[in-house]
């Protein structure tokens, strides 16, 4: 792979049988708009999608046997009108890559420019050849704007009759994927037209949903450069805008059309739809006035600034160098620093998980963005704070104090109807608190604590203090919950949950004491703080002395073992082939749970405990979830199993690019992409921050000759460069900057005056690699 190819993802005609994957991988977004990477012409496709963050339809949930507090409704992401379409007819025949002769075809996702470029040479069944070029972008600096430039040239020596139609299409047909219970629910024809208008090269459509009471408006305007003998016309129906350009294109001439689109959505209230139409029309017109080349330049400048901090340089494995940059790119375009939205599990790349926000955001994505784009993490946490009223209502419905945030949601209310893995997975509340504490530790943003952070911490602390109970021996227990491992439900004292509860209670107490005025406004008194601290100190930590390991939950290590020897590759994922009743009662782990606890709360375990725990749970973890490999890689690296760590890192990084889970068609797995960065920076870079101190214990696997990355800490950009022999820490942007950190336990003061270079610490000898379940070890790639 050439060096510059690490910044580009390519797909050619050889990949046309993987359209769904390509559409997800080539998706563009800016945290507000998401355009899937479908072909410009719209056909062929696997799943079209044009998404707005938070735009959804509501549907009823039904149960064979209903119960108290079961959610009665769920929300599902639906496509906004699709403005990415540009359709072409050549001598009356539609350009369709499945017909005629495809001479060349290539799509390129440029990670530095933030665009998708397409080049196609096609000869129609009637023998007329054309060359098509297009460039598509979703603007990072302009939240409402997306654009596409489309150009056509004839290939032969004769004029070619062409008809080019730039469309905006509402209620596109979306195929159902009924082969997997995890697939999204498809809502057909979810939009009802409210207003439309067309004026030559410009037009607007306004629609509303039927049940969620949301309105969406999309406006388009064009720049066209047709030859003199071409004609232009427009057409407007309730569900479609169309600008048509047609004529005979002579050899040497070029037909170009540039479309500027703007999207907005808003609740349906007393405001007339024309007001939203006027808003998007003005935004599209401003983008047209700015110009496509200027939008490209702005996009590149925005990404250049982001990549200064976000880039990871990995020498020794070109494929994984490309994969890490791909992962970071999609994390960067998944959220916005200036909005009131968060980041769904699939971002805006597909309708997987119904477009829901899950614990993935706070537990996997925000820990990365806190160090790369902290203002985006802040925005996502403010979104949680904005939905505290719904969380308080849910807590009251469940007869709990404080706030109970939903397991799955789009608009702030619980959308999960599956009780054991939904309502009982209360750790999502601790995950949100953990994200607050991590963000504040990394940024020092005490203003955010006073505005939103403290209230999130207080309400989650109240939940845990009221939900847990004291035993006769003075231990604080959290019973009847589901932890991260969804193959174990309604357990007592899940260790991950308990340690995160401890972190929440102590973090809330500390924050309340730093902000006594705001704490008083929230009704926090000294006795309540003392109660939080007492419960935190007494949290149960289940441990199996006979086996010398911590228990994932009380009694877990005494349950029957799973018969892995009887499994074949076709039996995975287990959830599709075995009843949950069987999974729940045996020692089989879907995804990192206790291992995740050691990653998130490393100071709670000794080095020896981590090594024993990792070996025990590695033998029982099947990684039926894309969330797992990144976290397992971190602990494998820490305890010294660097070959295994590298292979797990590769699995996380390539999960979508190689479609390892056969689920990339309905959107990218942002948590797995985050896991790729985490495996590199926390695993091989050794980053830890659970005690509020920044520390590194780096170690490089055999395949990596050099590793360099940056992160933001207390307003400074810290650059870390690792080689076989040394670790280099520097502050390249501020000669007056200072960062205190630990390197292999030694306190280090880094200033902007000069880098600090230290020897790489020795890697512990972990002994033989622990076995994975048969057939479940990641594919080996650790040898050079």
XYZ file of C-alpha atoms in Angstrom:
784
model
C 0.000 0.000 0.000
C 1.478 3.367 -1.012
C 1.988 5.848 1.811
C -0.711 8.222 0.578
C -3.174 5.347 0.376
C -3.383 5.325 4.150
C -5.574 8.424 3.726
C -7.870 6.891 1.110
C -10.405 4.068 1.026
C -11.104 2.677 -2.437
C -13.866 0.529 -3.882
C -14.032 -0.593 -7.514
C -16.268 -2.622 -9.794
C -14.923 -5.723 -8.039
C -16.766 -4.587 -4.901
C -20.216 -4.116 -6.411
C -21.438 -7.282 -4.724
C -20.773 -5.521 -1.406
C -22.849 -2.402 -1.997
C -24.265 -2.279 1.514
C -20.829 -2.255 3.119
C -19.620 0.406 0.685
C -22.640 2.588 1.411
C -21.809 2.536 5.132
C -18.037 2.877 4.750
C -18.403 5.800 2.319
C -21.029 7.589 4.414
C -20.371 11.277 5.007
C -21.693 13.261 7.938
C -21.171 16.261 10.153
C -23.056 15.290 13.305
C -26.263 16.783 11.909
C -26.577 15.410 8.351
C -25.625 11.906 7.270
C -25.518 10.816 3.636
C -24.881 7.122 3.023
C -22.353 6.354 0.313
C -24.891 5.239 -2.274
C -24.213 5.657 -5.956
C -25.188 9.075 -7.294
C -27.847 7.575 -9.538
C -29.529 5.811 -6.617
C -29.468 2.428 -8.385
C -28.313 -0.193 -7.634
C -28.470 0.106 -3.857
C -28.570 -2.002 -0.731
C -29.992 0.572 1.670
C -30.480 4.244 0.826
C -30.303 6.701 3.668
C -30.261 10.443 4.211
C -30.366 11.072 7.953
C -30.729 13.999 10.306
C -29.555 13.583 13.862
C -32.580 12.967 16.047
C -35.107 12.803 13.214
C -37.324 9.766 13.770
C -40.778 8.272 13.752
C -42.583 6.740 16.716
C -44.191 3.299 16.738
C -46.032 1.208 19.299
C -44.376 -1.670 21.127
C -46.455 -4.762 21.696
C -45.890 -7.570 24.175
C -47.491 -11.026 24.331
C -47.863 -10.288 28.033
C -47.529 -6.675 29.115
C -46.134 -5.553 32.434
C -45.876 -2.487 34.622
C -43.391 0.126 33.341
C -42.757 -1.721 30.079
C -42.071 0.973 27.467
C -45.093 1.354 25.228
C -43.434 3.148 22.324
C -40.164 3.061 20.471
C -38.557 5.517 18.081
C -36.961 4.546 14.784
C -34.705 6.647 12.596
C -36.211 7.454 9.210
C -34.654 8.967 6.130
C -35.085 12.605 5.399
C -35.672 13.476 1.741
C -32.589 12.405 -0.181
C -30.876 15.286 -1.982
C -27.785 13.323 -3.024
C -29.428 11.866 -6.148
C -28.256 12.721 -9.659
C -29.683 10.401 -12.300
C -28.393 10.053 -15.836
C -29.950 8.663 -19.021
C -27.696 7.993 -21.997
C -29.608 7.854 -25.280
C -32.713 6.991 -23.266
C -31.055 4.268 -21.194
C -30.466 4.828 -17.448
C -26.902 4.610 -16.224
C -26.976 1.408 -14.210
C -23.757 -0.422 -13.379
C -25.564 -3.747 -13.695
C -26.261 -3.198 -17.412
C -24.170 -2.350 -20.422
C -20.368 -2.529 -20.187
C -18.556 -1.154 -17.166
C -15.055 -0.238 -18.314
C -13.877 1.288 -15.043
C -15.477 2.227 -11.763
C -13.957 3.560 -8.583
C -15.177 5.339 -5.466
C -12.664 6.952 -3.132
C -13.233 8.196 0.395
C -10.577 10.855 1.004
C -10.004 11.086 4.750
C -8.082 14.360 4.553
C -10.378 16.167 2.148
C -13.593 14.797 3.716
C -15.180 13.938 0.373
C -16.233 10.923 -1.667
C -15.008 10.992 -5.261
C -16.357 8.705 -7.954
C -14.997 7.882 -11.441
C -16.941 5.660 -13.851
C -16.611 4.800 -17.549
C -19.721 3.050 -18.822
C -20.994 1.979 -22.217
C -24.763 1.686 -22.458
C -26.440 -1.412 -23.901
C -26.979 0.701 -27.032
C -23.243 1.340 -27.374
C -22.974 4.950 -26.149
C -20.055 5.562 -23.785
C -19.743 8.192 -21.058
C -17.264 9.132 -18.390
C -18.813 10.258 -15.099
C -17.039 12.070 -12.302
C -18.612 13.218 -9.059
C -17.517 14.729 -5.769
C -19.744 14.649 -2.715
C -19.370 16.373 0.644
C -21.293 16.986 3.842
C -19.945 20.231 5.230
C -18.249 20.064 8.610
C -18.221 23.843 9.211
C -21.779 24.438 7.910
C -24.095 22.145 9.851
C -27.052 22.324 7.453
C -25.192 21.986 4.154
C -24.281 19.121 1.834
C -23.326 19.291 -1.827
C -22.448 17.211 -4.881
C -20.747 18.041 -8.168
C -21.530 15.731 -11.111
C -19.807 15.814 -14.506
C -20.366 13.828 -17.715
C -18.200 13.525 -20.840
C -18.733 11.376 -23.939
C -16.197 8.598 -24.558
C -16.588 8.196 -28.305
C -16.339 10.414 -31.355
C -20.066 10.982 -31.786
C -22.499 13.233 -29.901
C -24.404 11.469 -27.122
C -28.013 12.305 -26.177
C -28.137 12.860 -22.420
C -30.774 13.568 -19.839
C -29.534 14.430 -16.366
C -31.963 14.768 -13.449
C -30.978 16.234 -10.096
C -33.552 14.884 -7.635
C -34.700 15.323 -4.079
C -36.715 12.230 -3.176
C -38.849 11.716 -0.070
C -40.115 8.330 1.154
C -37.498 6.302 -0.688
C -38.033 2.573 -0.610
C -35.964 0.980 2.169
C -35.629 -2.815 2.085
C -36.311 -4.793 5.231
C -33.651 -7.047 6.694
C -35.705 -9.652 8.504
C -32.885 -12.166 8.789
C -31.577 -10.778 12.070
C -33.534 -9.653 15.150
C -30.968 -6.871 15.636
C -31.939 -5.252 12.319
C -33.851 -2.003 12.274
C -37.603 -1.766 12.019
C -38.485 -0.204 8.679
C -41.232 2.409 8.677
C -42.583 2.663 5.134
C -43.647 6.062 3.766
C -43.086 7.850 7.083
C -43.308 11.400 5.685
C -46.388 13.433 4.806
C -45.928 16.430 2.525
C -46.739 19.831 3.988
C -45.277 22.336 1.536
C -43.320 22.472 -1.686
C -42.063 25.022 -4.129
C -39.787 25.129 -7.131
C -38.333 28.048 -9.001
C -36.091 27.054 -11.857
C -32.806 25.835 -10.347
C -34.042 25.972 -6.741
C -36.704 24.262 -4.701
C -37.875 23.221 -1.237
C -39.778 20.262 0.197
C -41.284 20.258 3.684
C -42.626 17.078 5.297
C -43.741 15.924 8.700
C -43.875 12.608 10.481
C -47.153 11.014 11.483
C -46.535 10.209 15.155
C -43.329 11.829 16.443
C -44.538 15.328 15.491
C -41.372 16.355 13.681
C -41.002 18.486 10.591
C -38.166 18.296 8.078
C -37.298 20.703 5.307
C -34.729 20.308 2.546
C -33.828 22.971 0.010
C -31.658 22.644 -3.067
C -30.198 25.105 -5.489
C -27.903 24.485 -8.435
C -25.140 25.797 -10.587
C -25.263 24.315 -14.077
C -22.818 24.629 -16.934
C -24.489 22.903 -19.905
C -23.509 23.499 -23.516
C -25.554 26.077 -25.368
C -27.962 23.652 -27.021
C -29.084 21.993 -23.763
C -32.467 22.748 -22.198
C -33.375 22.985 -18.524
C -36.707 22.300 -16.832
C -37.976 21.685 -13.338
C -40.704 19.578 -11.791
C -42.161 19.532 -8.268
C -44.462 16.920 -6.698
C -45.258 16.331 -3.004
C -42.415 13.801 -2.650
C -39.956 14.885 -5.319
C -38.081 17.874 -6.665
C -36.404 17.449 -10.045
C -34.187 19.670 -12.165
C -33.692 18.210 -15.646
C -30.948 19.143 -18.097
C -30.951 17.465 -21.508
C -29.428 17.700 -24.935
C -26.737 16.202 -27.175
C -23.236 16.259 -25.709
C -20.503 16.589 -28.316
C -17.020 15.053 -27.985
C -14.765 17.389 -26.042
C -17.687 19.012 -24.209
C -18.591 18.438 -20.582
C -21.910 18.618 -18.768
C -21.552 19.699 -15.137
C -24.166 20.251 -12.462
C -23.470 21.269 -8.882
C -26.172 20.841 -6.274
C -26.191 22.610 -2.905
C -28.575 21.198 -0.305
C -29.606 22.368 3.149
C -31.503 20.422 5.816
C -33.272 21.381 9.016
C -35.801 19.665 11.244
C -37.887 20.967 14.130
C -40.831 19.951 16.288
C -44.253 20.513 14.783
C -45.755 23.421 16.665
C -47.760 26.475 15.746
C -45.064 27.663 13.356
C -46.100 27.444 9.685
C -43.974 25.109 7.530
C -43.007 27.997 5.262
C -40.782 29.422 8.001
C -38.615 26.288 7.994
C -38.707 26.332 4.188
C -37.401 29.906 4.143
C -34.609 28.974 6.552
C -33.265 26.083 4.480
C -33.665 28.024 1.234
C -31.478 30.780 2.655
C -28.863 28.283 3.844
C -28.727 26.569 0.459
C -28.490 29.911 -1.330
C -25.651 31.001 0.954
C -23.777 27.796 0.186
C -24.279 28.344 -3.553
C -23.002 31.889 -3.235
C -19.976 30.626 -1.320
C -19.284 28.116 -4.089
C -18.382 24.442 -4.281
C -14.636 25.019 -4.439
C -14.846 27.192 -1.329
C -16.823 24.465 0.451
C -14.072 22.003 -0.480
C -11.409 24.366 0.850
C -13.323 24.902 4.093
C -13.761 21.141 4.502
C -10.036 20.517 4.048
C -9.108 23.331 6.451
C -11.465 21.994 9.119
C -10.060 18.499 8.804
C -6.463 19.739 8.731
C -7.104 21.364 12.110
C -8.761 18.233 13.494
C -6.079 15.861 12.192
C -3.370 17.883 13.928
C -4.562 16.309 17.157
C -6.419 13.254 15.915
C -3.917 11.583 13.590
C -2.253 8.350 14.649
C 0.994 7.398 12.917
C 1.643 3.672 12.950
C 4.788 2.466 11.166
C 4.965 -1.201 10.249
C 1.474 -2.206 9.108
C 0.062 -0.109 6.243
C -3.349 -1.793 6.308
C -3.886 -0.986 9.970
C -2.465 2.517 9.518
C -5.238 3.106 6.998
C -7.823 1.421 9.241
C -6.999 3.595 12.255
C -7.307 6.771 10.207
C -10.600 5.520 8.790
C -11.843 4.856 12.326
C -10.853 8.283 13.599
C -12.363 10.025 10.565
C -15.770 8.519 11.237
C -15.568 9.407 14.920
C -14.718 13.008 14.048
C -17.656 13.384 11.660
C -20.149 11.689 13.987
C -20.709 14.637 16.342
C -20.742 18.417 16.441
C -19.232 20.914 18.867
C -21.987 23.473 18.343
C -25.183 21.454 18.527
C -27.607 19.947 20.974
C -27.366 16.406 19.647
C -25.435 13.316 20.670
C -23.987 10.365 18.724
C -26.063 7.244 17.923
C -24.413 3.810 18.016
C -24.186 3.768 14.214
C -23.642 7.486 13.912
C -25.484 8.740 10.844
C -24.175 5.943 8.611
C -27.182 3.596 8.658
C -30.389 2.603 10.405
C -28.873 -0.186 12.528
C -30.161 -0.375 16.111
C -33.046 1.797 14.817
C -30.724 4.792 15.020
C -30.698 4.595 18.812
C -28.249 6.118 21.223
C -26.836 3.394 23.486
C -24.238 3.209 26.241
C -21.704 2.864 23.395
C -21.589 6.657 23.200
C -20.433 7.404 26.732
C -18.388 4.227 27.255
C -16.522 3.989 23.967
C -16.934 7.021 21.714
C -16.743 9.910 24.187
C -13.574 8.641 25.903
C -11.870 9.043 22.513
C -13.448 12.374 21.590
C -12.638 13.754 25.044
C -8.972 13.636 24.012
C -9.344 14.468 20.312
C -12.295 16.880 20.099
C -13.366 17.697 23.675
C -15.904 20.271 22.553
C -17.834 17.472 20.789
C -17.806 15.371 23.951
C -19.077 18.382 25.883
C -21.938 18.829 23.417
C -22.949 15.160 23.731
C -22.968 15.374 27.525
C -25.063 18.528 27.388
C -27.568 16.515 25.328
C -27.841 14.035 28.199
C -28.346 16.923 30.587
C -31.101 18.336 28.373
C -32.942 15.027 28.746
C -32.733 14.862 32.534
C -36.491 15.564 32.810
C -37.310 12.355 30.919
C -34.738 10.439 32.979
C -36.313 11.687 36.209
C -39.734 10.648 34.942
C -38.428 7.185 34.128
C -36.859 6.861 37.568
C -40.143 7.808 39.193
C -41.967 5.247 37.038
C -39.494 2.613 38.222
C -39.937 3.868 41.807
C -36.316 4.928 42.051
C -34.728 8.188 43.200
C -32.661 10.460 40.990
C -32.625 9.835 37.255
C -32.678 6.672 35.161
C -31.394 7.221 31.654
C -32.730 4.995 28.873
C -30.915 1.963 27.543
C -31.940 2.849 23.984
C -33.284 6.203 22.889
C -33.442 8.879 20.234
C -35.481 11.592 21.906
C -34.686 10.937 25.565
C -37.316 8.319 26.404
C -36.759 4.595 26.818
C -37.154 2.773 23.500
C -36.006 -0.691 24.517
C -38.723 -3.204 25.099
C -36.366 -6.018 26.094
C -36.362 -6.059 29.885
C -33.239 -7.980 31.020
C -30.865 -6.321 28.584
C -32.677 -2.988 28.700
C -34.265 -1.718 31.895
C -31.990 -3.812 34.131
C -28.825 -2.532 32.425
C -28.670 0.379 34.813
C -24.925 0.733 34.317
C -25.704 3.171 31.492
C -26.246 5.746 34.252
C -22.787 5.134 35.682
C -21.342 5.222 32.171
C -22.753 8.721 31.690
C -21.315 9.839 35.024
C -17.968 8.307 34.100
C -17.962 10.253 30.822
C -18.611 13.461 32.769
C -15.754 12.754 35.176
C -13.365 11.809 32.371
C -14.221 14.939 30.389
C -13.730 17.221 33.385
C -10.442 15.550 34.364
C -9.079 15.922 30.831
C -10.244 19.487 30.243
C -10.469 21.100 33.680
C -13.810 22.523 32.499
C -15.328 23.452 35.852
C -17.755 25.792 34.112
C -19.373 22.720 32.557
C -19.590 21.123 36.009
C -21.542 24.088 37.296
C -23.823 24.243 34.251
C -24.609 20.590 33.621
C -22.044 18.145 34.923
C -22.844 18.401 38.614
C -26.539 17.842 38.074
C -25.828 14.714 36.012
C -23.526 13.422 38.747
C -25.920 14.246 41.568
C -28.924 12.605 39.955
C -27.013 9.424 39.067
C -25.488 9.294 42.568
C -28.974 9.551 44.044
C -30.106 6.710 41.817
C -27.320 4.398 42.984
C -27.546 5.352 46.626
C -31.255 4.543 46.559
C -31.035 1.462 44.362
C -28.250 -0.268 46.284
C -28.709 -1.783 49.726
C -26.629 -2.513 52.807
C -26.104 -6.065 54.021
C -25.718 -7.050 57.663
C -21.939 -7.115 57.331
C -21.841 -3.469 56.236
C -21.303 -4.115 52.518
C -23.128 -2.062 49.873
C -24.686 -4.257 47.178
C -26.211 -3.585 43.749
C -28.488 -6.507 42.911
C -30.724 -7.570 40.037
C -28.922 -5.780 37.215
C -27.471 -6.608 33.820
C -23.860 -5.624 33.251
C -22.052 -5.113 29.932
C -22.132 -8.873 29.239
C -25.575 -9.437 27.723
C -25.194 -13.214 28.123
C -25.671 -12.702 31.875
C -28.845 -10.974 33.016
C -30.345 -9.901 36.337
C -27.219 -10.695 38.335
C -26.098 -9.496 41.736
C -23.058 -7.276 42.205
C -21.850 -7.137 38.641
C -18.285 -6.006 39.232
C -18.183 -3.493 36.384
C -21.408 -1.886 37.575
C -20.297 -1.817 41.204
C -16.937 -0.199 40.486
C -18.555 2.367 38.227
C -21.093 3.042 40.981
C -18.179 3.679 43.325
C -16.655 6.075 40.806
C -19.988 7.874 40.379
C -20.605 8.291 44.106
C -17.116 9.588 44.826
C -17.111 11.805 41.762
C -20.453 13.337 42.701
C -19.274 13.961 46.252
C -16.059 15.621 45.082
C -17.848 17.785 42.522
C -20.500 18.867 45.030
C -17.793 19.952 47.473
C -16.016 21.945 44.729
C -19.297 23.689 43.815
C -21.145 24.149 47.117
C -23.427 26.889 45.807
C -24.678 24.877 42.876
C -24.919 21.766 45.047
C -27.140 23.667 47.476
C -29.401 24.692 44.597
C -29.768 20.977 43.800
C -30.681 20.228 47.396
C -27.438 18.423 48.213
C -26.573 18.479 51.910
C -23.522 17.331 53.827
C -25.311 14.225 55.105
C -26.143 13.153 51.573
C -22.520 13.554 50.485
C -21.384 11.542 53.484
C -23.843 8.822 52.544
C -22.443 8.671 49.023
C -18.907 8.339 50.317
C -19.852 5.638 52.801
C -21.616 3.588 50.124
C -18.688 4.013 47.726
C -16.228 2.760 50.342
C -18.405 -0.270 51.088
C -19.299 -1.365 47.524
C -19.171 -5.143 47.176
C -16.291 -6.502 45.094
C -17.029 -10.189 44.372
C -13.883 -12.334 44.445
C -13.339 -16.075 44.123
C -10.534 -16.952 46.526
C -10.448 -20.574 45.415
C -9.691 -19.644 41.800
C -7.842 -16.451 42.609
C -9.934 -14.236 40.295
C -12.572 -11.571 40.582
C -16.065 -12.652 39.699
C -17.881 -10.940 36.864
C -20.865 -11.042 39.201
C -21.500 -12.765 42.508
C -21.363 -16.520 41.938
C -20.356 -16.315 38.269
C -17.287 -18.546 38.574
C -19.395 -21.266 40.237
C -21.849 -21.553 37.340
C -21.661 -24.451 34.851
C -19.079 -24.091 32.097
C -20.181 -23.642 28.489
C -19.391 -26.596 26.221
C -17.147 -24.759 23.774
C -15.783 -28.003 22.331
C -19.215 -28.748 20.869
C -19.402 -25.406 19.033
C -18.758 -24.880 15.333
C -18.231 -21.611 13.469
C -21.879 -21.746 12.391
C -23.009 -21.550 16.035
C -21.795 -17.958 16.404
C -23.107 -15.506 17.348
C -24.599 -17.640 20.082
C -27.596 -15.347 20.549
C -28.918 -16.423 17.157
C -28.609 -20.148 17.903
C -29.192 -20.697 21.625
C -31.938 -19.568 24.019
C -31.000 -16.802 26.409
C -32.053 -19.058 29.276
C -29.134 -21.315 28.415
C -26.721 -18.421 27.961
C -27.728 -16.688 31.185
C -26.878 -19.564 33.495
C -23.449 -20.581 32.203
C -19.922 -19.203 32.094
C -19.962 -17.770 28.599
C -19.262 -14.073 28.054
C -20.559 -12.158 25.051
C -18.227 -9.177 25.404
C -15.692 -7.583 27.704
C -17.298 -7.057 31.112
C -14.877 -7.666 33.942
C -12.086 -6.887 31.460
C -13.839 -3.587 30.736
C -13.943 -2.924 34.481
C -10.159 -3.324 34.606
C -9.819 -0.909 31.687
C -12.130 1.751 33.124
C -11.062 1.392 36.772
C -7.448 0.145 36.585
C -6.526 1.468 40.009
C -8.932 -1.020 41.627
C -6.769 -4.030 40.676
C -3.170 -5.097 41.210
C -1.005 -6.135 38.274
C -1.209 -9.761 39.377
C -4.994 -9.622 39.651
C -5.256 -8.156 36.154
C -3.143 -10.949 34.684
C -5.136 -13.711 36.388
C -8.482 -12.104 35.603
C -7.568 -11.545 31.969
C -6.516 -15.160 31.467
C -9.664 -16.518 33.137
C -12.112 -14.393 31.149
C -10.223 -14.631 27.854
C -11.014 -18.362 27.891
C -14.751 -17.633 28.220
C -15.296 -14.535 26.046
C -16.646 -15.249 22.565
C -16.740 -11.646 21.292
C -20.235 -11.880 19.835
C -20.248 -8.085 20.143
C -18.190 -5.547 18.225
C -17.646 -3.723 21.533
C -15.254 -6.305 22.875
C -12.009 -6.539 20.906
C -10.728 -3.026 21.635
C -11.067 -3.405 25.400
C -9.582 -6.884 25.386
C -6.644 -5.499 23.396
C -5.980 -2.871 26.061
C -5.741 -5.423 28.877
C -3.831 -7.943 26.767
C -1.216 -5.254 26.133
C -1.097 -4.202 29.767
C -0.447 -7.701 31.100
C 2.135 -8.360 28.374
C 0.389 -10.528 25.747
C 1.384 -8.199 22.913
C 0.771 -10.594 20.022
C -2.779 -11.240 21.207
C -3.269 -7.528 21.843
C -2.178 -6.720 18.302
C -4.518 -9.284 16.796
C -7.425 -7.975 18.870
C -6.549 -4.430 17.786
C -6.669 -5.554 14.157
C -10.097 -7.107 14.697
C -11.469 -3.867 16.145
C -9.897 -1.711 13.439
C -11.042 -3.897 10.541
C -14.481 -4.787 11.882
C -16.269 -2.636 9.308
C -13.685 -2.367 6.556
C -13.640 -6.181 6.372
C -17.271 -6.599 7.556
C -16.141 -9.115 10.147
C -19.534 -9.240 11.840
C -21.654 -9.235 8.670
C -23.538 -6.215 10.006
C -21.803 -3.287 8.317
C -24.570 -2.899 5.731
C -26.874 -1.193 8.251
C -24.178 1.211 9.448
C -20.729 1.406 10.963
C -19.971 0.234 14.495
C -18.689 3.443 16.056
C -17.779 1.749 19.328
C -15.538 -0.699 17.478
C -13.958 2.178 15.558
C -13.363 3.891 18.889
C -11.916 0.614 20.143
C -9.266 0.764 17.428
C -8.002 4.126 18.743
C -8.319 2.900 22.311
C -6.310 -0.256 21.570
C -3.509 1.867 20.145
C -3.436 4.709 22.672
C -4.523 2.940 25.869
C -3.117 -0.453 24.904
C 0.217 0.245 23.223
C 0.538 3.833 24.455
C -0.453 2.773 27.965
C -2.656 5.821 28.602
C -4.556 5.790 31.902
C -6.449 8.563 33.690
C -8.838 6.932 36.156
C -7.377 8.770 39.171
C -7.450 12.178 37.484
C -3.737 11.920 36.695
C -2.441 11.414 33.190
C -0.123 8.419 32.988
C 1.531 6.240 30.363
C 3.055 2.765 30.495
C 3.854 2.236 26.794
C 4.844 -0.970 25.022
C 5.045 -1.744 21.316
C 4.106 -5.042 19.668
C 6.498 -6.580 17.171
C 4.708 -5.204 14.080
C 4.906 -1.559 15.134
C 8.289 0.113 14.686
C 7.081 3.564 15.659
C 3.845 4.914 17.077
C 2.921 8.589 17.360
C -0.302 10.168 18.534
C -1.564 13.352 20.147
C -4.226 14.135 22.695
C -5.575 17.210 24.387
C -5.053 17.582 28.117
C -6.030 20.695 30.069
C -5.938 22.879 26.976
C -2.593 21.598 25.697
C -1.826 19.287 22.797
C 0.463 16.566 24.081
C 2.297 14.607 21.386
C 3.620 11.165 22.233
C 6.133 9.336 20.026
C 7.152 5.773 20.834
C 9.924 3.659 19.350
C 11.513 0.425 20.472
C 13.890 2.236 22.801
C 12.297 5.461 23.930
C 9.175 7.473 24.604
C 9.095 11.138 23.683
C 6.607 13.615 25.164
C 6.265 17.162 23.832
C 3.977 20.178 23.664
C 4.460 21.391 20.090
C 1.993 24.289 20.103
C 2.715 26.353 23.223
C 6.226 27.223 24.444
C 4.703 28.293 27.775
C 2.631 25.130 28.180
C 3.086 22.628 31.010
C 1.657 19.111 31.454
C 2.304 16.884 34.456
C 2.171 13.163 33.770
C 3.568 9.826 34.834
C 5.757 7.618 32.683
C 5.953 4.042 33.955
C 5.081 5.375 37.411
C 7.680 8.167 37.365
C 6.468 11.756 37.642
C 7.378 13.813 34.581
C 6.959 17.515 33.869
C 6.628 18.292 30.159
C 6.968 21.885 28.999
C 6.777 23.584 25.648
C 10.457 24.482 25.837
C 11.841 21.056 24.965
C 10.617 17.453 24.577
C 11.152 14.910 27.330
C 12.636 11.598 26.188
C 12.631 8.556 28.463
C 13.478 4.884 28.011
C 10.639 2.514 27.204
C 9.684 0.499 30.297
C 10.179 -3.264 30.270
C 7.206 -5.379 29.268
C 6.098 -7.814 31.987
C 6.567 -11.495 31.259
C 3.000 -12.846 31.257
C 3.892 -16.445 30.511
C 2.070 -18.456 27.826
C -0.804 -16.779 26.006
C -4.118 -17.714 27.651
C -6.429 -19.814 25.488
C -9.434 -18.268 23.806
C -12.609 -20.296 23.288
C -11.986 -22.752 20.428
C -12.257 -20.963 17.106
C -12.688 -17.536 18.739
C -9.119 -16.291 18.941
C -8.699 -13.302 16.613
C -6.991 -13.996 13.314
C -3.200 -13.936 13.769
C -1.409 -11.092 12.063
C 1.131 -10.192 14.731
C 4.171 -11.651 12.943
C 5.913 -9.156 10.594
